[in-house]
Every structure is written in structure tokens, then in C-alpha cells.
CSV table of C-alpha atoms in Angstrom, one decimal:
chain,number,residue,atom,x,y,z
A,1,UNK,CA,-12.2,26.0,-26.5
A,2,UNK,CA,-14.5,27.8,-28.8
A,3,UNK,CA,-13.9,28.5,-32.5
A,4,UNK,CA,-16.1,30.6,-34.7
A,5,UNK,CA,-16.1,29.9,-38.4
A,6,UNK,CA,-17.3,32.3,-41.0
A,7,UNK,CA,-18.2,31.7,-44.6
A,8,UNK,CA,-18.7,34.1,-47.5
A,9,UNK,CA,-20.7,33.5,-50.5
A,10,UNK,CA,-20.8,35.8,-53.7
A,11,UNK,CA,-24.1,36.8,-55.3
A,12,UNK,CA,-24.0,38.0,-59.0
A,13,UNK,CA,-26.5,40.7,-59.9
A,14,UNK,CA,-27.8,41.0,-63.4
A,15,UNK,CA,-28.3,44.7,-63.2
A,16,UNK,CA,-24.9,45.5,-61.9
A,17,UNK,CA,-21.4,44.2,-62.2
A,18,UNK,CA,-20.4,44.3,-58.6
A,19,UNK,CA,-20.8,41.4,-56.1
A,20,UNK,CA,-22.3,41.4,-52.6
A,21,UNK,CA,-20.8,39.4,-49.8
A,22,UNK,CA,-23.1,37.6,-47.3
A,23,UNK,CA,-21.7,36.5,-44.0
A,24,UNK,CA,-23.1,33.6,-42.2
A,25,UNK,CA,-22.1,32.6,-38.6
A,26,UNK,CA,-21.9,28.8,-37.9
A,27,UNK,CA,-22.6,27.2,-34.5
A,28,UNK,CA,-19.5,27.2,-32.3
A,29,UNK,CA,-17.4,23.9,-31.7
A,30,UNK,CA,-17.3,23.1,-27.9
A,31,UNK,CA,-14.9,20.5,-26.5
A,32,UNK,CA,-15.3,19.7,-22.8
A,33,UNK,CA,-13.2,17.7,-20.3
A,34,UNK,CA,-15.2,16.8,-17.1
A,35,UNK,CA,-13.7,17.4,-13.7
A,36,UNK,CA,-13.3,14.5,-11.2
A,37,UNK,CA,-15.3,16.6,-8.7
A,38,UNK,CA,-18.3,18.4,-9.7
A,39,UNK,CA,-20.3,21.2,-8.2
A,40,UNK,CA,-24.0,20.3,-7.7
A,41,UNK,CA,-26.4,22.2,-9.9
A,42,UNK,CA,-28.4,25.0,-8.3
A,43,UNK,CA,-31.8,23.9,-7.3
A,44,UNK,CA,-34.9,26.0,-7.5
A,45,UNK,CA,-35.9,27.9,-4.3
A,46,UNK,CA,-38.4,26.0,-2.0
A,47,UNK,CA,-42.1,26.8,-2.5
A,48,UNK,CA,-43.6,29.1,0.1
A,49,UNK,CA,-45.2,27.2,3.0
A,50,UNK,CA,-49.0,27.9,3.3
A,51,UNK,CA,-50.7,29.0,6.5
A,52,UNK,CA,-51.9,25.5,7.1
A,53,UNK,CA,-48.6,23.4,7.2
A,54,UNK,CA,-48.7,20.6,4.7
A,55,UNK,CA,-46.0,18.1,3.7
A,56,UNK,CA,-43.6,20.0,1.4
A,57,UNK,CA,-43.3,18.1,-1.9
A,58,UNK,CA,-39.8,17.4,-3.1
A,59,UNK,CA,-38.5,19.4,-6.0
A,60,UNK,CA,-38.4,17.5,-9.3
A,61,UNK,CA,-35.4,18.3,-11.2
A,62,UNK,CA,-36.0,18.7,-15.0
A,63,UNK,CA,-33.5,16.7,-17.1
A,64,UNK,CA,-30.6,18.8,-18.5
A,65,UNK,CA,-31.5,20.6,-21.7
A,66,UNK,CA,-30.2,19.4,-24.9
A,67,UNK,CA,-27.2,21.7,-25.8
A,68,UNK,CA,-27.8,23.9,-28.7
A,69,UNK,CA,-24.1,23.7,-29.8
A,70,UNK,CA,-22.9,20.9,-32.0
A,71,UNK,CA,-19.6,19.1,-31.8
A,72,UNK,CA,-19.5,18.0,-28.2
A,73,UNK,CA,-17.3,14.9,-27.9
A,74,UNK,CA,-19.2,11.9,-26.5
A,75,UNK,CA,-15.9,10.3,-25.3
A,76,UNK,CA,-13.1,12.5,-24.0
A,77,UNK,CA,-9.8,10.8,-25.1
A,78,UNK,CA,-7.4,13.7,-25.0
A,79,UNK,CA,-4.2,12.5,-23.5
A,80,UNK,CA,-4.0,15.5,-21.2
A,81,UNK,CA,-7.5,14.9,-19.8
A,82,UNK,CA,-7.6,13.1,-16.4
A,83,UNK,CA,-11.0,11.6,-17.0
A,84,UNK,CA,-12.3,9.6,-19.9
A,85,UNK,CA,-16.1,9.6,-20.0
A,86,UNK,CA,-18.4,7.1,-21.8
A,87,UNK,CA,-21.9,8.6,-21.5
A,88,UNK,CA,-25.2,6.7,-21.5
A,89,UNK,CA,-25.8,7.4,-25.3
A,90,UNK,CA,-22.4,5.8,-26.1
A,91,UNK,CA,-23.1,2.8,-23.8
A,92,UNK,CA,-26.3,2.1,-25.6
A,93,UNK,CA,-24.6,2.2,-29.0
A,94,UNK,CA,-21.7,0.0,-28.1
A,95,UNK,CA,-22.9,-2.7,-25.7
A,96,UNK,CA,-20.4,-5.0,-24.0
A,97,UNK,CA,-20.6,-7.9,-21.6
A,98,UNK,CA,-17.7,-6.9,-19.4
A,99,UNK,CA,-15.9,-3.7,-18.5
A,100,UNK,CA,-12.8,-4.9,-20.2
A,101,UNK,CA,-14.7,-5.4,-23.5
A,102,UNK,CA,-16.4,-2.0,-23.1
A,103,UNK,CA,-13.1,-0.1,-22.8
A,104,UNK,CA,-11.1,-2.3,-25.1
A,105,UNK,CA,-11.0,0.2,-28.0
A,106,UNK,CA,-10.4,3.2,-25.8
A,107,UNK,CA,-6.8,4.6,-26.3
A,108,UNK,CA,-4.6,3.5,-23.4
A,109,UNK,CA,-6.9,0.9,-22.1
A,110,UNK,CA,-7.4,-2.8,-22.9
A,111,UNK,CA,-8.9,-5.8,-21.3
A,112,UNK,CA,-7.6,-9.1,-19.8
A,113,UNK,CA,-10.1,-11.3,-21.7
A,114,UNK,CA,-9.1,-14.3,-19.6
A,115,UNK,CA,-12.7,-15.7,-19.5
A,116,UNK,CA,-14.8,-13.9,-22.1
A,117,UNK,CA,-18.2,-12.8,-21.0
A,118,UNK,CA,-17.5,-12.7,-17.3
A,119,UNK,CA,-14.1,-11.8,-16.1
A,120,UNK,CA,-12.4,-9.3,-18.4
A,121,UNK,CA,-10.8,-6.6,-16.2
A,122,UNK,CA,-9.6,-3.3,-17.7
A,123,UNK,CA,-5.9,-2.9,-18.1
A,124,UNK,CA,-4.8,0.8,-17.9
A,125,UNK,CA,-1.3,1.9,-19.0
A,126,UNK,CA,-0.3,-1.8,-18.8
A,127,UNK,CA,-1.4,-2.1,-15.2
A,128,UNK,CA,-4.1,-4.5,-14.0
A,129,UNK,CA,-5.6,-6.5,-11.1
A,130,UNK,CA,-5.2,-4.4,-7.8
A,131,UNK,CA,-3.4,-1.6,-9.6
A,132,UNK,CA,-6.7,-0.7,-11.3
A,133,UNK,CA,-9.7,0.1,-9.1
A,134,UNK,CA,-13.3,-0.7,-10.0
A,135,UNK,CA,-16.1,1.1,-8.3
A,136,UNK,CA,-19.9,1.2,-8.7
A,137,UNK,CA,-21.8,4.3,-7.5
A,138,UNK,CA,-18.7,5.4,-5.6
A,139,UNK,CA,-18.0,2.1,-3.7
A,140,UNK,CA,-15.7,-0.8,-4.6
A,141,UNK,CA,-17.3,-3.5,-6.7
A,142,UNK,CA,-16.2,-6.2,-4.4
A,143,UNK,CA,-15.3,-9.7,-5.3
A,144,UNK,CA,-11.9,-11.3,-5.8
A,145,UNK,CA,-11.2,-10.3,-9.4
A,146,UNK,CA,-8.1,-8.6,-8.3
A,147,UNK,CA,-6.7,-11.8,-7.0
A,148,UNK,CA,-7.0,-13.7,-10.3
A,149,UNK,CA,-7.9,-12.6,-13.8
A,150,UNK,CA,-10.2,-15.5,-14.4
A,151,UNK,CA,-12.4,-14.3,-11.4
A,152,UNK,CA,-15.8,-12.8,-12.0
A,153,UNK,CA,-16.0,-9.0,-12.2
A,154,UNK,CA,-19.4,-8.2,-10.5
A,155,UNK,CA,-20.3,-5.2,-12.6
A,156,UNK,CA,-22.8,-5.4,-15.5
A,157,UNK,CA,-22.2,-2.6,-18.1
A,158,UNK,CA,-25.7,-3.1,-19.4
A,159,UNK,CA,-27.0,-1.6,-16.2
A,160,UNK,CA,-24.6,1.4,-16.2
A,161,UNK,CA,-25.7,4.9,-17.1
A,162,UNK,CA,-22.1,6.3,-17.4
A,163,UNK,CA,-18.6,4.9,-17.1
A,164,UNK,CA,-15.5,7.0,-16.2
A,165,UNK,CA,-11.9,6.2,-16.2
A,166,UNK,CA,-10.1,8.4,-13.7
A,167,UNK,CA,-6.4,8.9,-13.8
A,168,UNK,CA,-3.9,11.1,-11.9
A,169,UNK,CA,-4.3,12.8,-8.5
A,170,UNK,CA,-8.1,12.2,-8.4
A,171,UNK,CA,-7.5,8.4,-7.9
A,172,UNK,CA,-6.4,9.1,-4.3
A,173,UNK,CA,-10.0,9.8,-3.5
A,174,UNK,CA,-10.7,6.1,-3.9
A,175,UNK,CA,-7.6,4.3,-2.6
A,176,UNK,CA,-3.8,4.3,-2.7
A,177,UNK,CA,-3.1,1.3,-4.9
A,178,UNK,CA,-5.0,2.4,-8.1
A,179,UNK,CA,-1.9,3.8,-9.7
A,180,UNK,CA,-3.2,2.8,-13.1
A,181,UNK,CA,-6.5,4.4,-12.7
A,182,UNK,CA,-10.0,3.9,-11.4
A,183,UNK,CA,-12.9,2.7,-13.5
A,184,UNK,CA,-16.1,4.2,-12.0
A,185,UNK,CA,-19.5,3.1,-13.1
A,186,UNK,CA,-22.7,4.9,-12.1
A,187,UNK,CA,-26.3,3.8,-12.5
A,188,UNK,CA,-29.7,4.7,-11.1
A,189,UNK,CA,-30.0,1.8,-8.5
A,190,UNK,CA,-29.8,4.5,-5.8
A,191,UNK,CA,-32.0,7.3,-7.2
A,192,UNK,CA,-30.6,10.8,-6.8
A,193,UNK,CA,-33.8,12.6,-7.9
A,194,UNK,CA,-37.4,12.0,-8.5
A,195,UNK,CA,-37.8,10.5,-12.0
A,196,UNK,CA,-41.1,12.4,-12.7
A,197,UNK,CA,-43.7,14.3,-10.8
A,198,UNK,CA,-45.1,12.0,-8.1
A,199,UNK,CA,-47.0,9.7,-8.1
A,200,UNK,CA,-45.6,8.0,-11.3
A,201,UNK,CA,-44.0,5.0,-12.8
A,202,UNK,CA,-41.6,4.8,-15.7
A,203,UNK,CA,-40.0,1.9,-17.5
A,204,UNK,CA,-37.1,1.1,-19.8
A,205,UNK,CA,-35.8,-2.0,-21.6
A,206,UNK,CA,-32.2,-2.6,-22.8
A,207,UNK,CA,-30.9,-5.4,-24.9
A,208,UNK,CA,-28.2,-6.6,-27.3
A,209,UNK,CA,-27.3,-9.7,-29.3
A,210,UNK,CA,-24.0,-11.1,-30.6
A,211,UNK,CA,-23.6,-13.5,-33.5
A,212,UNK,CA,-20.2,-15.0,-32.7
A,213,UNK,CA,-21.5,-16.8,-29.6
A,214,UNK,CA,-25.3,-16.7,-30.1
A,215,UNK,CA,-25.3,-14.2,-27.2
A,216,UNK,CA,-28.4,-12.6,-25.9
A,217,UNK,CA,-28.7,-10.0,-23.2
A,218,UNK,CA,-31.4,-7.8,-21.9
A,219,UNK,CA,-32.7,-6.0,-18.9
A,220,UNK,CA,-35.9,-4.2,-17.6
A,221,UNK,CA,-35.6,-1.0,-15.4
A,222,UNK,CA,-38.5,0.5,-13.5
A,223,UNK,CA,-38.5,3.8,-11.7
A,224,UNK,CA,-41.3,5.3,-9.6
A,225,UNK,CA,-42.0,8.1,-7.2
A,226,UNK,CA,-44.5,8.6,-4.4
A,227,UNK,CA,-44.3,11.8,-2.3
A,228,UNK,CA,-40.6,12.4,-1.6
A,229,UNK,CA,-39.6,8.8,-2.2
A,230,UNK,CA,-38.0,7.5,-5.4
A,231,UNK,CA,-37.9,3.8,-6.1
A,232,UNK,CA,-35.8,1.8,-8.6
A,233,UNK,CA,-36.0,-1.9,-9.6
A,234,UNK,CA,-34.2,-3.7,-12.4
A,235,UNK,CA,-33.2,-7.1,-13.6
A,236,UNK,CA,-30.6,-8.0,-16.2
A,237,UNK,CA,-29.4,-11.3,-17.8
A,238,UNK,CA,-27.0,-12.5,-20.4
A,239,UNK,CA,-26.2,-15.9,-21.9
A,240,UNK,CA,-23.8,-17.0,-24.5
A,241,UNK,CA,-22.7,-20.3,-26.1
A,242,UNK,CA,-19.1,-21.3,-27.0
A,243,UNK,CA,-17.8,-18.6,-29.3
A,244,UNK,CA,-16.9,-19.5,-32.9
A,245,UNK,CA,-13.3,-19.3,-34.0
A,246,UNK,CA,-11.8,-19.5,-37.5
A,247,UNK,CA,-9.3,-22.3,-36.9
A,248,UNK,CA,-8.0,-24.9,-34.6
A,249,UNK,CA,-7.3,-23.2,-31.2
A,250,UNK,CA,-4.5,-25.4,-29.8
A,251,UNK,CA,-1.0,-24.9,-31.3
A,252,UNK,CA,0.8,-27.7,-29.4
A,253,UNK,CA,-2.1,-30.2,-29.0
A,254,UNK,CA,-3.0,-31.6,-32.4
A,255,UNK,CA,-5.7,-34.3,-32.8
A,256,UNK,CA,-8.3,-33.0,-30.5
A,257,UNK,CA,-11.9,-32.8,-31.8
A,258,UNK,CA,-12.8,-29.4,-33.3
A,259,UNK,CA,-16.3,-28.2,-34.1
A,260,UNK,CA,-15.4,-24.6,-35.0
A,261,UNK,CA,-15.8,-23.1,-31.5
A,262,UNK,CA,-13.6,-22.4,-28.5
A,263,UNK,CA,-14.4,-25.2,-26.1
A,264,UNK,CA,-15.6,-24.4,-22.6
A,265,UNK,CA,-16.2,-20.6,-23.3
A,266,UNK,CA,-20.0,-20.4,-22.6
A,267,UNK,CA,-21.3,-18.0,-19.9
A,268,UNK,CA,-24.4,-17.1,-18.1
A,269,UNK,CA,-24.8,-13.9,-16.0
A,270,UNK,CA,-27.7,-12.2,-14.2
A,271,UNK,CA,-28.2,-9.3,-11.9
A,272,UNK,CA,-31.1,-8.0,-9.9
A,273,UNK,CA,-31.4,-4.9,-7.8
A,274,UNK,CA,-33.9,-2.8,-5.8
A,275,UNK,CA,-33.3,0.6,-4.3
A,276,UNK,CA,-35.0,3.6,-2.8
A,277,UNK,CA,-34.1,7.2,-1.8
A,278,UNK,CA,-35.6,10.0,0.2
A,279,UNK,CA,-35.4,13.2,-1.9
A,280,UNK,CA,-35.4,16.6,-0.2
A,281,UNK,CA,-34.6,20.2,-1.3
A,282,UNK,CA,-31.0,20.1,-0.2
A,283,UNK,CA,-30.1,16.6,-1.3
A,284,UNK,CA,-31.0,12.9,-0.9
A,285,UNK,CA,-30.2,9.8,1.0
A,286,UNK,CA,-30.9,6.2,-0.3
A,287,UNK,CA,-29.8,2.5,-0.4
A,288,UNK,CA,-29.9,-0.4,-2.8
A,289,UNK,CA,-29.6,-4.2,-2.5
A,290,UNK,CA,-28.0,-6.0,-5.5
A,291,UNK,CA,-27.6,-9.7,-6.3
A,292,UNK,CA,-25.0,-10.7,-9.0
A,293,UNK,CA,-24.6,-14.3,-10.3
A,294,UNK,CA,-22.5,-15.9,-12.9
A,295,UNK,CA,-21.6,-19.3,-14.2
A,296,UNK,CA,-18.9,-19.5,-17.0
A,297,UNK,CA,-16.3,-21.7,-18.3
A,298,UNK,CA,-12.5,-21.2,-18.5
A,299,UNK,CA,-11.2,-21.7,-22.0
A,300,UNK,CA,-7.9,-23.6,-22.7
A,301,UNK,CA,-6.6,-27.1,-22.8
A,302,UNK,CA,-6.6,-27.5,-19.0
A,303,UNK,CA,-10.0,-25.9,-18.7
A,304,UNK,CA,-11.4,-28.2,-21.3
A,305,UNK,CA,-9.9,-31.4,-19.9
A,306,UNK,CA,-11.1,-30.7,-16.5
A,307,UNK,CA,-14.4,-29.0,-17.4
A,308,UNK,CA,-13.3,-26.0,-15.3
A,309,UNK,CA,-16.1,-23.6,-14.5
A,310,UNK,CA,-16.7,-20.9,-11.9
A,311,UNK,CA,-20.0,-20.4,-10.1
A,312,UNK,CA,-20.0,-16.9,-8.5
A,313,UNK,CA,-22.5,-15.2,-6.4
A,314,UNK,CA,-22.4,-11.7,-4.7
A,315,UNK,CA,-24.9,-9.9,-2.5
A,316,UNK,CA,-24.3,-6.2,-2.1
A,317,UNK,CA,-25.8,-3.5,0.1
A,318,UNK,CA,-24.9,0.0,-0.8
A,319,UNK,CA,-26.0,3.4,0.4
A,320,UNK,CA,-25.1,7.0,-0.5
A,321,UNK,CA,-26.3,10.5,0.0
A,322,UNK,CA,-25.5,14.1,-0.2
A,323,UNK,CA,-26.4,17.4,1.6
A,324,UNK,CA,-25.9,20.8,0.0
A,325,UNK,CA,-26.1,23.5,2.7
A,326,UNK,CA,-24.9,26.2,0.3
A,327,UNK,CA,-23.6,28.0,3.4
A,328,UNK,CA,-20.4,28.4,5.5
A,329,UNK,CA,-18.2,27.8,2.5
A,330,UNK,CA,-19.4,24.2,2.0
A,331,UNK,CA,-20.8,23.2,-1.3
A,332,UNK,CA,-21.7,19.6,-0.7
A,333,UNK,CA,-21.3,16.9,1.9
A,334,UNK,CA,-21.4,13.3,0.5
A,335,UNK,CA,-21.3,9.8,2.0
A,336,UNK,CA,-20.9,6.3,0.6
A,337,UNK,CA,-21.2,3.0,2.4
A,338,UNK,CA,-21.1,-0.6,1.0
A,339,UNK,CA,-21.1,-4.1,2.2
A,340,UNK,CA,-20.4,-7.1,-0.1
A,341,UNK,CA,-20.7,-10.9,0.6
A,342,UNK,CA,-19.0,-12.7,-2.3
A,343,UNK,CA,-18.4,-16.4,-2.9
A,344,UNK,CA,-17.4,-18.4,-5.8
A,345,UNK,CA,-16.7,-22.1,-6.4
A,346,UNK,CA,-14.3,-23.3,-8.9
A,347,UNK,CA,-15.9,-26.5,-10.3
A,348,UNK,CA,-14.1,-29.3,-12.2
A,349,UNK,CA,-13.7,-33.0,-12.4
A,350,UNK,CA,-13.9,-34.6,-9.0
A,351,UNK,CA,-11.8,-37.6,-10.3
A,352,UNK,CA,-9.5,-36.6,-13.3
A,353,UNK,CA,-9.9,-40.2,-14.5
A,354,UNK,CA,-13.7,-40.0,-14.6
A,355,UNK,CA,-14.9,-37.6,-17.3
A,356,UNK,CA,-18.4,-37.8,-15.8
A,357,UNK,CA,-17.5,-36.7,-12.2
A,358,UNK,CA,-18.0,-33.2,-11.0
A,359,UNK,CA,-17.1,-31.4,-7.8
A,360,UNK,CA,-15.9,-28.2,-6.2
A,361,UNK,CA,-12.0,-27.9,-6.5
A,362,UNK,CA,-11.5,-24.5,-4.9
A,363,UNK,CA,-13.6,-21.9,-3.0
A,364,UNK,CA,-13.0,-18.2,-2.5
A,365,UNK,CA,-15.0,-16.0,-0.2
A,366,UNK,CA,-14.8,-12.3,0.6
A,367,UNK,CA,-16.8,-10.1,3.0
A,368,UNK,CA,-15.9,-6.5,2.8
A,369,UNK,CA,-17.2,-3.2,4.4
A,370,UNK,CA,-16.2,0.2,3.0
A,371,UNK,CA,-17.3,3.8,3.9
A,372,UNK,CA,-16.3,7.2,2.7
A,373,UNK,CA,-17.3,10.7,3.8
A,374,UNK,CA,-16.3,13.7,1.7
A,375,UNK,CA,-16.8,17.5,2.0
A,376,UNK,CA,-16.6,19.6,-1.1
A,377,UNK,CA,-15.9,23.3,-0.5
A,378,UNK,CA,-17.4,26.2,-2.6
A,379,UNK,CA,-15.0,27.4,-5.3
A,380,UNK,CA,-12.5,30.1,-4.0
A,381,UNK,CA,-11.2,32.8,-6.3
A,382,UNK,CA,-7.4,33.0,-5.9
A,383,UNK,CA,-7.3,35.9,-8.6
A,384,UNK,CA,-4.9,33.7,-10.7
A,385,UNK,CA,-7.2,30.6,-10.6
A,386,UNK,CA,-10.4,29.2,-9.1
A,387,UNK,CA,-9.7,26.6,-6.4
A,388,UNK,CA,-12.1,23.7,-5.7
A,389,UNK,CA,-11.2,21.5,-2.8
A,390,UNK,CA,-12.6,18.2,-1.5
A,391,UNK,CA,-11.6,16.7,1.9
A,392,UNK,CA,-12.5,13.2,2.9
A,393,UNK,CA,-11.9,10.2,5.1
A,394,UNK,CA,-12.3,6.5,4.1
A,395,UNK,CA,-12.2,3.3,6.1
A,396,UNK,CA,-12.6,-0.4,5.1
A,397,UNK,CA,-12.4,-4.0,6.4
A,398,UNK,CA,-12.0,-7.2,4.3
A,399,UNK,CA,-11.9,-10.8,5.3
A,400,UNK,CA,-10.8,-13.5,2.7
A,401,UNK,CA,-11.1,-17.2,3.0
A,402,UNK,CA,-10.3,-20.1,0.7
A,403,UNK,CA,-11.7,-23.4,2.0
A,404,UNK,CA,-11.8,-26.2,-0.5
A,405,UNK,CA,-11.0,-29.9,-0.9
A,406,UNK,CA,-7.9,-29.5,-2.9
A,407,UNK,CA,-6.1,-26.6,-1.0
A,408,UNK,CA,-8.0,-26.5,2.4
A,409,UNK,CA,-7.0,-23.3,4.2
A,410,UNK,CA,-5.1,-21.7,1.4
A,411,UNK,CA,-5.2,-18.8,3.8
A,412,UNK,CA,-7.2,-19.3,7.0
A,413,UNK,CA,-8.3,-16.5,7.0
A,414,UNK,CA,-6.7,-13.2,6.0
A,415,UNK,CA,-8.1,-9.9,6.8
A,416,UNK,CA,-7.1,-6.3,6.4
A,417,UNK,CA,-8.1,-3.0,7.9
A,418,UNK,CA,-7.5,0.4,6.5
A,419,UNK,CA,-8.2,4.0,7.3
A,420,UNK,CA,-7.2,7.1,5.4
A,421,UNK,CA,-7.7,10.8,5.0
A,422,UNK,CA,-7.3,12.7,1.7
A,423,UNK,CA,-7.5,16.1,0.1
A,424,UNK,CA,-8.0,16.9,-3.5
A,425,UNK,CA,-7.5,20.4,-5.1
A,426,UNK,CA,-8.3,21.6,-8.6
A,427,UNK,CA,-7.0,24.9,-9.8
A,428,UNK,CA,-8.9,26.3,-12.8
A,429,UNK,CA,-6.8,28.9,-14.6
A,430,UNK,CA,-9.1,29.1,-17.6
A,431,UNK,CA,-11.7,27.0,-19.4
A,432,UNK,CA,-8.9,25.1,-21.0
A,433,UNK,CA,-6.1,25.0,-18.4
A,434,UNK,CA,-6.4,23.2,-15.1
A,435,UNK,CA,-4.1,21.6,-12.5
A,436,UNK,CA,-4.7,19.1,-9.9
A,437,UNK,CA,-2.9,18.4,-6.6
A,438,UNK,CA,-3.9,15.6,-4.2
A,439,UNK,CA,-2.6,14.0,-1.0
A,440,UNK,CA,-3.5,10.9,1.0
A,441,UNK,CA,-2.2,9.5,4.3
A,442,UNK,CA,-3.3,5.9,5.1
A,443,UNK,CA,-2.8,3.2,7.6
A,444,UNK,CA,-3.2,-0.5,6.6
A,445,UNK,CA,-3.1,-3.4,8.9
A,446,UNK,CA,-2.8,-6.9,7.5
A,447,UNK,CA,-3.2,-10.1,9.5
A,448,UNK,CA,-3.5,-13.8,8.4
A,449,UNK,CA,-1.7,-17.0,7.9
A,450,UNK,CA,-0.2,-18.7,4.8
A,451,UNK,CA,0.9,-22.3,4.1
A,452,UNK,CA,4.6,-23.0,4.2
A,453,UNK,CA,5.4,-25.1,1.0
A,454,UNK,CA,7.8,-27.9,1.6
A,455,UNK,CA,8.9,-30.9,-0.4
A,456,UNK,CA,7.0,-33.5,1.6
A,457,UNK,CA,4.0,-35.7,1.0
A,458,UNK,CA,1.6,-33.1,2.4
A,459,UNK,CA,1.2,-29.9,0.4
A,460,UNK,CA,0.7,-27.8,3.6
A,461,UNK,CA,2.6,-29.3,6.5
A,462,UNK,CA,3.2,-26.1,8.3
A,463,UNK,CA,1.7,-22.7,8.6
A,464,UNK,CA,3.0,-19.2,9.2
A,465,UNK,CA,1.0,-16.6,10.9
A,466,UNK,CA,1.9,-12.9,10.4
A,467,UNK,CA,0.6,-9.5,11.3
A,468,UNK,CA,1.8,-6.4,9.5
A,469,UNK,CA,1.1,-2.7,9.9
A,470,UNK,CA,1.8,-0.2,7.1
A,471,UNK,CA,1.5,3.6,7.1
A,472,UNK,CA,2.2,5.7,4.2
A,473,UNK,CA,1.6,9.1,2.7
A,474,UNK,CA,1.2,10.0,-1.0
């Protein structure tokens, strides 16, 4: 939507009694809402190959120019927009320790805030856990935060370059359960272009501090290029003490010692990653290895009494790439693949009667594979609208276990397999009018065992094994 504003100013002349009007044109106001699928920007033509063949240097894409127009909204919060975008500039102005904290003030979104500093998941339209998907660079974040709101969310906002909240038909590109929406974070851990003319090295530091919990967080990012290869390395860390509160925290437990802070709310989180990509004229292919760690307490009376803490670790391998043939009606072919190995121990008093004892009370593990291939077609003119279509297939496998001293074999184990195909269409009637239509057909196979709870001396006297297959279309 463009609006032009004109202003008039009168100028009195001493030699005459008439006034002259001067017209001044102000810069236009532009409001944009991004599309869930984007057409790749055109690349410059390849350089001519000399008579003596030599390795062809990869084309270095210049950063996008700063728009000359003013008034572009940094965050799209229109209720009719399907995507809410928080760009890099806004992320640096409003740092947050978790995704839930980052999106807490966005209309229609809040956070669970069960364990501040480590496990606040976004809540969209009143839906949370597995009804809200969380992805990083197009692949699921992993972990078991969708099984319990006190579980670690292995995504660090300080490392993100952009965060998008996707609603509506576009969520079917990521899965069938995210009816609330998908929170998609992107960063440069898998480089998509050369950061500068090779050979080169660039660096960046990020940091923030909070006074309520004496929190400090910071990170170092290094990007380099040599020939057609781009490399990225980063390391982030955050620590926070028990956060201060204005009054006594427990309504029904008077008489406990109180020092002005919420007991058992400290947290320590760190993340390290290294990745590389091969850049060529028609696209790129790359991978990254990431390690996420967290140690944090669970606030509350029970958490304080039992010194409940969660010690979480996740190792993640991700890969993605795209190829832009610019022929045969195909705009871009993309792929994503990820493998995550997650484990966390729930630590507390080994002996409730001994305040100095410590031990593992519950363990959760998750190993997950996920892959997705997508073909985006060139825009097609339907006379009444411009149609952009994306076709894709997605497959995944996850295995969950919960060995522990307290509830040994809570499930022993459970696994699920899923395969799906989807189509996404966007009709652009004008710059301010669009419509989206999507469909997905999916097959999910669940297999595992669960304990049968009975009123006997043993908490798990019998087990039930089940296998279930589900097919559905959306």
C-alpha cells in the first residue's frame, strides 16, 4: 500500500499582495507482509570462461541495499498477515533468553514461562506444546519440550538472525500438528552465500545483560571464505542467578526463609556450532554441527524442597541446500535434513530425608531424523492472479526412551515414523490482496509400550504394547 502526502506552504511577497503555493512531495509510506515462500533473488550472469580453463569463482552477493523509502514496519503484526517477522535489527534491540520471552509482547502470542531462562515455549492462539512447531533453519528444533513445559527448548534467540511466526495454510509445509502456528528461526550456521570476497574473515560479537537476575549473555560469531567455500563458527553462553521478586512467593506456605529472590530459578545455557557450505552460481549446499547445553532449576515449593534441576544436552547435525535451475518452470529446488541426539536428566534429592543427597530422578532421551525436499515453481500468470506453488515431501523418525531410577521404563521405548506429501499455493491478486491454499496427506505409524497403572505395591506391575497406524489428509 502506497500513500503520497502533499503539503502546501504560503510565501508572502513584499512587492505584491498575492501568495505563491509551493508543493513538496514526501517519501511514500510502504507496509509489507512477507510470503511464507519466497522467490530467490536473481543472480548476476556467470563470468565468461577464459581460453585456459580456471576454477570459476563463486559469485559474491552484495547485501541488499538499504531502502530509500521510510516507514517499513520492522514487525508485521497485522491480524490478516499469515507471517509475523522479527528481523535481525529488532532481535538485537530486544534480546531475550528464550523464544517464549522473545515473542511474549507480540499480539496473539505469549510464553509458558515454566522455568525462566531455559524452557519458555511460545503459546500461539492459546495453543502450546506439540500444537506449536519450533524449527531452526527449516528443521525441527528437537528435544522433548513438547512433552513437558519444564523441558529445555534447544534454540538460542541470541544466535538467530530472524524469527518468523507462521500461521495458516503455510504451516502444512512443516507438519500436520502445528495448528497454532510454527515458530521458525534462521541463522547463518549453514552459510547461504559468501560473506565477503574470498579469502576473508569477518567477526561479530553480541551480548546483553539483565538486572533482575544479574544475567549476562554473549556470543562470538566468525565467518570466513576461501574459494567457493564459506565457513561459520560461533559460541554463545548465558548465566543468571535467582531472579529478584517484590514479595514472598508462596501464598499457602508461610514461614519459609525469604531473601528477596525466587528460590531455585538460576540457569546456565551455552551453545556452540560450526558449519560450512559450498557456494556455486545456481545455489549452495552446506551442513552444520551444533551442541546445546543447559542446567537450570525448577521454581516452586516442590522444586525448592527437592532441589529439582534439569541438566540437558543436545547434539544436532543439520544440512540444507538449494538449486535454482531457472528453467523448465522450476524456480528453486530445496532440501533440509537434520539429526538430533537429545538427553536430559532431572536431578533432585536422592533421599528426600537427606538435604545433602543428590541424584538423577528421571531421564528423557530422544533421537530423531527429519528430511524434507521441496520444489518451488516459477510464478504463473492466471490473468486474475499470479500463482506461486511449492510441492514437497517430508519424512521423519523419532525414538523416545525414559530410563530412570524412579520410573524405570516409563515407555520402553516408543518410536514413530511419518511420511507426508504437501502442496502450497499462493494467489497474488494485487500487492495488498493474497490468498493461500494448501493440502497435506500424511501417514504416521506409532509403536511402543506404556505401563499399566494399578493399585498394587509396584507402580508398574504390567505393561501394554501397542502399535497404531494413522493416515489423514488435510
